XYZ file of C-alpha atoms in Angstrom:
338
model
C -31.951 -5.961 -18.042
C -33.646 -2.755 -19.010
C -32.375 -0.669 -21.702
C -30.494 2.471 -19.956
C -32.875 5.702 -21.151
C -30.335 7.862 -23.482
C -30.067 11.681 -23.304
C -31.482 11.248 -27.041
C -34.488 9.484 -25.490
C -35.167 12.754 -23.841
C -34.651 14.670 -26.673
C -36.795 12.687 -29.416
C -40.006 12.696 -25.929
C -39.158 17.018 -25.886
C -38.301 17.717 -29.227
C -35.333 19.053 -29.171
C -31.860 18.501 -30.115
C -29.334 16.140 -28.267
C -27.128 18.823 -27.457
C -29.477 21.102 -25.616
C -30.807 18.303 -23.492
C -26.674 17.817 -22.944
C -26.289 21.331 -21.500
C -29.567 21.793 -19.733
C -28.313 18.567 -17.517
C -24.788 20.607 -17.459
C -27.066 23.688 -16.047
C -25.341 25.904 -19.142
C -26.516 29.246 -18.720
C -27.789 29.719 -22.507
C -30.246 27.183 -21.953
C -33.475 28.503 -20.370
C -34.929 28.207 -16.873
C -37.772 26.337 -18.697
C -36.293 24.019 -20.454
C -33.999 22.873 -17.638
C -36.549 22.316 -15.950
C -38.632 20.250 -18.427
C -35.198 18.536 -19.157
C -34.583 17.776 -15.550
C -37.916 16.704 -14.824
C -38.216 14.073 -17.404
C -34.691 13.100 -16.825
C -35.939 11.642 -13.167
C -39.055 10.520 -14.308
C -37.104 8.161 -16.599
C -34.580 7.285 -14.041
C -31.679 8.648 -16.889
C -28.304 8.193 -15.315
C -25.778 9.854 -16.793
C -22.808 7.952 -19.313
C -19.443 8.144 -16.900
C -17.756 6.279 -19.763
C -18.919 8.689 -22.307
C -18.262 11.460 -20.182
C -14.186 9.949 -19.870
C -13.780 9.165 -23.630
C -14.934 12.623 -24.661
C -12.254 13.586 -22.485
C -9.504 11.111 -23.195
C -9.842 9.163 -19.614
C -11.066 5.719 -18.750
C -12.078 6.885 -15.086
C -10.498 3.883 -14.088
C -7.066 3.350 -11.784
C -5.729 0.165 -11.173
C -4.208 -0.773 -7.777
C -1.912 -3.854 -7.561
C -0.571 -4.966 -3.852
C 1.166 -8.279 -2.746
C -1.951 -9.563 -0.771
C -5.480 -7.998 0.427
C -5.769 -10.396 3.111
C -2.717 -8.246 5.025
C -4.369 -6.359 6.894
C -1.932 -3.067 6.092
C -2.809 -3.900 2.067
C -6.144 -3.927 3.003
C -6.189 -1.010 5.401
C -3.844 0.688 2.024
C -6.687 -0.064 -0.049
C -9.110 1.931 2.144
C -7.177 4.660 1.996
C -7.522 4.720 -1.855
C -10.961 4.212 -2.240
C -11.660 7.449 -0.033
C -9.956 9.809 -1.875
C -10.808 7.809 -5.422
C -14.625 7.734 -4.802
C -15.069 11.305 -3.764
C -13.604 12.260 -7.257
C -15.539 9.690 -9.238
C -12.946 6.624 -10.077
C -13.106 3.444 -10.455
C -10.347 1.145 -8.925
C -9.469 -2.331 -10.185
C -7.837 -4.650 -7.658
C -5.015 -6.618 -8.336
C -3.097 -9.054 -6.321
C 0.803 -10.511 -7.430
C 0.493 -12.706 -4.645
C 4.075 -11.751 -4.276
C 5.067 -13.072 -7.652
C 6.700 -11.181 -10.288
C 5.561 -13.116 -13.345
C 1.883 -12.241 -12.210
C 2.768 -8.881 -11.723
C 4.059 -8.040 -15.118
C 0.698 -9.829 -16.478
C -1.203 -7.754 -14.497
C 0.746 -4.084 -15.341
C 0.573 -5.600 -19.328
C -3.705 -5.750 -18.619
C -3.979 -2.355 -16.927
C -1.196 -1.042 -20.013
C -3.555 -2.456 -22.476
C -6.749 -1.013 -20.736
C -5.388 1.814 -20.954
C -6.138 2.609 -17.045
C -5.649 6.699 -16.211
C -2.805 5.700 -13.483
C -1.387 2.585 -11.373
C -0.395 2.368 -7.540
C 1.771 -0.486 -7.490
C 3.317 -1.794 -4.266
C 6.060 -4.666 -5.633
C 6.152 -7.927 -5.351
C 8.821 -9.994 -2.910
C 9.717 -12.247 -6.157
C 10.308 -8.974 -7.946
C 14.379 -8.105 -9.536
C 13.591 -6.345 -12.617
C 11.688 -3.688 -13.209
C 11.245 -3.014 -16.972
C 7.335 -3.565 -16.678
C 6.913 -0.509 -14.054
C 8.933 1.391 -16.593
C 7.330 0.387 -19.836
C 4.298 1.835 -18.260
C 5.766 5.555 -17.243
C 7.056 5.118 -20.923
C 3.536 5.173 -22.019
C 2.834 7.979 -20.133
C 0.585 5.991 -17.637
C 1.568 7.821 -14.527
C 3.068 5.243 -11.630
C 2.563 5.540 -7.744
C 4.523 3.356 -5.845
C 3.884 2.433 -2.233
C 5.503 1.028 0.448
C 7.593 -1.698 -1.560
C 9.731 0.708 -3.603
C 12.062 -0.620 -5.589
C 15.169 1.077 -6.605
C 15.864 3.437 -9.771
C 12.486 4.368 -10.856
C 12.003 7.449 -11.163
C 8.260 8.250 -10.502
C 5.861 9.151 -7.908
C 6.581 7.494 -4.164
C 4.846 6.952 -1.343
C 6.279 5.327 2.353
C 6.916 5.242 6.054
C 10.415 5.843 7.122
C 11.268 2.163 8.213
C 15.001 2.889 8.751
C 13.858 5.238 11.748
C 11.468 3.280 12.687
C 13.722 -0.103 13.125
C 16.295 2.890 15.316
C 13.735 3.299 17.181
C 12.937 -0.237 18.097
C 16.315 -0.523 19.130
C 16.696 2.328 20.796
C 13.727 1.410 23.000
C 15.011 -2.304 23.693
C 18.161 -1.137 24.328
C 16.727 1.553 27.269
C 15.157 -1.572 28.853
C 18.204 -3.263 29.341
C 18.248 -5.738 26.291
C 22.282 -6.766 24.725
C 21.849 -9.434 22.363
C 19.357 -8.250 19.900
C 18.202 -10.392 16.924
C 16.898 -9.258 13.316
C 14.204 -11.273 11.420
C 14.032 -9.368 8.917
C 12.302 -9.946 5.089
C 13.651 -10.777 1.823
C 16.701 -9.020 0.368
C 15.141 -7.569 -2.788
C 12.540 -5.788 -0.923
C 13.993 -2.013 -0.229
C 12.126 -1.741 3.026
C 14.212 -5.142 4.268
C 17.185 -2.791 3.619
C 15.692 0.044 5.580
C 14.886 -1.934 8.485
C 18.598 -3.205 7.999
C 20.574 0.107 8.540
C 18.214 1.106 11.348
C 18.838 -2.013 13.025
C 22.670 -1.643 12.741
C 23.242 2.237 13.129
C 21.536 1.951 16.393
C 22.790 -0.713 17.970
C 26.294 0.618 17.249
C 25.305 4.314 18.730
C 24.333 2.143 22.163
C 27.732 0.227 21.895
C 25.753 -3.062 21.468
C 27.449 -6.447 19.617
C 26.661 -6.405 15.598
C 26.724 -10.382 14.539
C 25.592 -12.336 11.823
C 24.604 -15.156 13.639
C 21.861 -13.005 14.883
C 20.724 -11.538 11.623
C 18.649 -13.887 9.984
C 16.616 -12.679 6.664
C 12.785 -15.128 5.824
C 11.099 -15.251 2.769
C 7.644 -14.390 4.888
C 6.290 -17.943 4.917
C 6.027 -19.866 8.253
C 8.187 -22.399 7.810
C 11.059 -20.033 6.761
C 10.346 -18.424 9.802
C 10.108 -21.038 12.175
C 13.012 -22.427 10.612
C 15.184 -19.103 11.170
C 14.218 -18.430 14.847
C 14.995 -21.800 15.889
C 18.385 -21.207 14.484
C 18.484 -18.478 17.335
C 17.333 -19.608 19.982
C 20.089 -22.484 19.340
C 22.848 -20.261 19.394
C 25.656 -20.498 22.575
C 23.814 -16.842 23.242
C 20.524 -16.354 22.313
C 18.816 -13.002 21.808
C 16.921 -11.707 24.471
C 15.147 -9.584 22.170
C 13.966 -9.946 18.269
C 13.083 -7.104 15.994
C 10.837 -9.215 13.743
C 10.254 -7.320 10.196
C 6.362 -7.126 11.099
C 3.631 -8.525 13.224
C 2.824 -11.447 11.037
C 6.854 -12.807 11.403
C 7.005 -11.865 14.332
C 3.730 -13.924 15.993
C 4.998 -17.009 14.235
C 8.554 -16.934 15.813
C 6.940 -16.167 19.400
C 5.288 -19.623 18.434
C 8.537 -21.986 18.588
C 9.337 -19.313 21.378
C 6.285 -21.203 23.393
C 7.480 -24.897 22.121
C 10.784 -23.906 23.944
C 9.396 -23.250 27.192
C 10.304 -19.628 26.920
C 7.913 -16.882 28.418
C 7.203 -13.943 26.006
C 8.102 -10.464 27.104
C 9.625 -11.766 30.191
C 12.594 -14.697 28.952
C 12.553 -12.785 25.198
C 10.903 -9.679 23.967
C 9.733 -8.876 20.465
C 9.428 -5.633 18.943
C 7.506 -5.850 15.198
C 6.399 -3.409 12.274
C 2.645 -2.917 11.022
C 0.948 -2.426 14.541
C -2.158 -5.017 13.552
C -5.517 -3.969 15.389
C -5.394 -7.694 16.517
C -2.739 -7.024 18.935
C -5.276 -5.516 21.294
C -6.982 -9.075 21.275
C -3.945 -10.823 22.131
C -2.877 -11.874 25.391
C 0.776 -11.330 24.719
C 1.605 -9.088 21.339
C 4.629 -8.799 20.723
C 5.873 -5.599 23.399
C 5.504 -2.759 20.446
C 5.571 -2.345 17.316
C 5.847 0.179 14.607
C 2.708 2.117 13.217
C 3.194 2.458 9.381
C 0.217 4.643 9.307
C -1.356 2.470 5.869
C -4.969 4.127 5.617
C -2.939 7.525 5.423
C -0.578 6.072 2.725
C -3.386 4.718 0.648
C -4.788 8.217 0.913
C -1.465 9.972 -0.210
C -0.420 7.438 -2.896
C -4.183 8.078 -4.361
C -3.762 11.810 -4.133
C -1.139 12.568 -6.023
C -2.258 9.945 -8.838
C -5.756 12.112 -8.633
C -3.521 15.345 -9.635
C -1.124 13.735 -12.233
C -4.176 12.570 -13.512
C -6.362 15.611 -13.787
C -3.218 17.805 -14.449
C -3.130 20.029 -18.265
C 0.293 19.683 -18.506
C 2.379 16.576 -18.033
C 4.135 16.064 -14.864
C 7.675 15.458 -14.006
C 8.416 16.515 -10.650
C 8.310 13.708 -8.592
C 6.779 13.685 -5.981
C 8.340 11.692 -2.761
C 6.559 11.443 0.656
C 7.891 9.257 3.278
C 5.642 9.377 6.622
C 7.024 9.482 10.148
C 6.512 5.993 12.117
C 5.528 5.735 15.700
C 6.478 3.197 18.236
C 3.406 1.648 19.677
C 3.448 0.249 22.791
C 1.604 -3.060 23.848
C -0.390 -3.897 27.001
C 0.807 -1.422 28.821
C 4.127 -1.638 28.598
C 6.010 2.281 29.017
C-alpha cells in the first residue's frame, strides 16, 4: 500500500513550516491568498487526505460510536441502524456494529471492548438474556455517554429513545374489539424485556375499558424462537375457547403462530385474526399478513437515538439532563382491511 503523503511532506516540497501548511488547509485568515493556494494545489496533486484520527486525538475524541442491537438480520435493527448512519455520516463518525445475539454475556464483552476503545458514545438496545445491568452503568460511570433504544431496561438513568408500545398494544385492542372480536389472546415476548411489559398493560387496560374477559389461559409469554412459539399457540388454540383474535408481540411471532394456525385447518383473518408490532415491508408481499400491525417508526428512532449522542458528544460542558423521547405508534392496516 502506498505511504499516505503527510502535511509535513508538503511542507519539506514548499519550504515552509508544518504549521502553516496546517492552517492554509484550515483556510486561517493570517495565512496568505498565495500560499493557500500553493498549499492547496500541491495538496491535490499529491492526493493528501487529511488525518481524521489526528484531527480526534488533538481533540480528545476517537470519532468513533459503537452501536450494539440484538440482531441486524431484524429488519427494525436493521432499518434502526439506517437511521444512525444518516445522521452519524453527515457529521463525520464512524460506527462499529455489534450484535449480543440476544445474550447478555456477549453483551457485557462487547460494552467492556467499546469501554476499553474508548468509543465517544454507545446506543445500546438490550439483550432478551439481559437481568443486570452493571455493564451499561460502568460505562455512564466512565463518562461514556449511553443511548438506549427500544429495549430499555429499567433504572438507568441516561439518554432514551422508544415508541410508545403500551398505546400501541390499546390500540390493537381497541381496533379488534370494534370488529366484533371477545376472546383475545396475547403472545407476547420475554418478561425481562420492558417493552413485553408495555405491550402487557396496553393489552389489559383496554380490554377491561371494552368490558372484555382478562384470563391467563390466554396470555401466553415466548422466548422469540419458533418452537416456543409454536409451542404456545397450540396451547391456544387447544383451549375449551379459543381466541378469535391474537395480539402477537411482532410480525416475526406472529407469522409463525399463523403457521400451526394453517396445520389446524383454520383460515387467517376470517376463523382468527392477528394483529402484530414492527409493520415489516414484507407484509405487502404476503398473501395474508397478519390484519395490522403497529408501525414503530425504527429509521426515525435510529435517527433520534444518534442525535442526541451527536450533541452529548460535541457538547463543552457535561450533560445531565436526560433526555427521553418516546414516539407515537400507528396502527397499520393490511390488505385493505378499514
Amino acid at each position: 500500500m502506498k505511504e499516505a503523503v503527510t502535511i509535513k511532506e508538503i511542507a519539506r516540497r514548499l519550504m515552509i513550516s508544518p504549521s502553516t501548511v496546517s492552517r492554509a488547509l484550515q483556510d486561517h485568515p493570517r495565512i496568505s491568498v498565495a500560499t493557500k493556494q500553493a498549499v492547496r494545489a500541491l495538496a491535490e496533486e499529491l492526493k493528501y487526505l487529511p488525518s481524521t484520527t489526528a484531527r480526534n486525538l488533538r481533540q480528545g475524541k476517537t470519532g468513533m460510536i459503537g452501536v450494539v442491537l440484538p440482531e441486524i438480520r431484524e429488519n427494525f435493527f436493521s432499518e434502526v441502524l439506517n437511521g444512525v448512519e444518516a445522521i452519524a455520516f453527515d457529521r463525520n463518525y464512524t460506527v462499529a456494529l455489534y450484535q449480543s445475539h440476544d445474550r447478555y454475556d456477549r453483551e457485557k464483552q462487547i460494552l467492556d471492548v467499546l469501554a476499553a476503545q474508548r468509543v465517544d458514545g454507545v446506543l445500546l438496545s438490550v439483550a432478551k438474556e439481559s437481568r443486570r445491568f452493571e455493564h451499561i452503568q460502568r460505562l455512564i460511570d466512565l463518562q461514556i455517554p449511553v443511548v438506549l433504544f427500544d429495549r430499555i431496561p429499567p433504572d438507568i438513568r441516561t439518554h432514551q429513545v422508544s415508541c410508545d408500545m403500551e398505546k400501541g398494544a390499546y390500540e390493537a385492542i381497541k381496533w379488534l374489539a370494534g370488529r366484533g372480536h371477545r376472546r383475545i389472546a396475547l403472545l407476547n415476548g420475554p418478561h425481562p424485556l420492558v417493552a413485553s411489559e408495555e405491550r402487557y398493560r396496553g393489552y389489559i387496560n383496554a380490554l377491561l375499558e371494552e368490558e372484555l374477559p382478562v384470563e391467563n389461559a390466554l396470555i401466553k409469554r415466548v422466548d422469540l424462537t419458533r418452537a416456543d412459539i409454536h409451542q404456545k399457540m397450540a396451547q391456544l388454540l387447544a383451549l375449551p375457547e379459543p381466541p378469535d383474535a391474537v395480539l402477537a408481540f411482532n410480525d416475526y411471532v406472529a407469522l409463525d403462530a399463523m403457521q400451526v394456525c394453517r396445520t389446524q385447518g383454520l383460515r387467517m383473518n376470517q376463523d382468527i385474526v392477528f394483529v402484530s408490532f414492527a409493520n415489516l415491508p414484507l407484509n405487502a408481499y404476503l398473501e395474508q399478513p397478519p390484519m395490522a400491525s403497529v408501525e414503530q417508526h425504527p429509521f426515525l428512532i435510529g435517527q433520534t437515538a444518534a442525535s442526541i449522542l451527536m450533541e452529548v458528544v460535541q457538547a463543552k460542558e457535561p450533560v445531565t439532563d436526560w433526555k427521553q423521547v418516546m414516539l407515537e405508534p400507528k396502527l397499520v392496516l393490511h390488505n385493505g382491511q378499514g
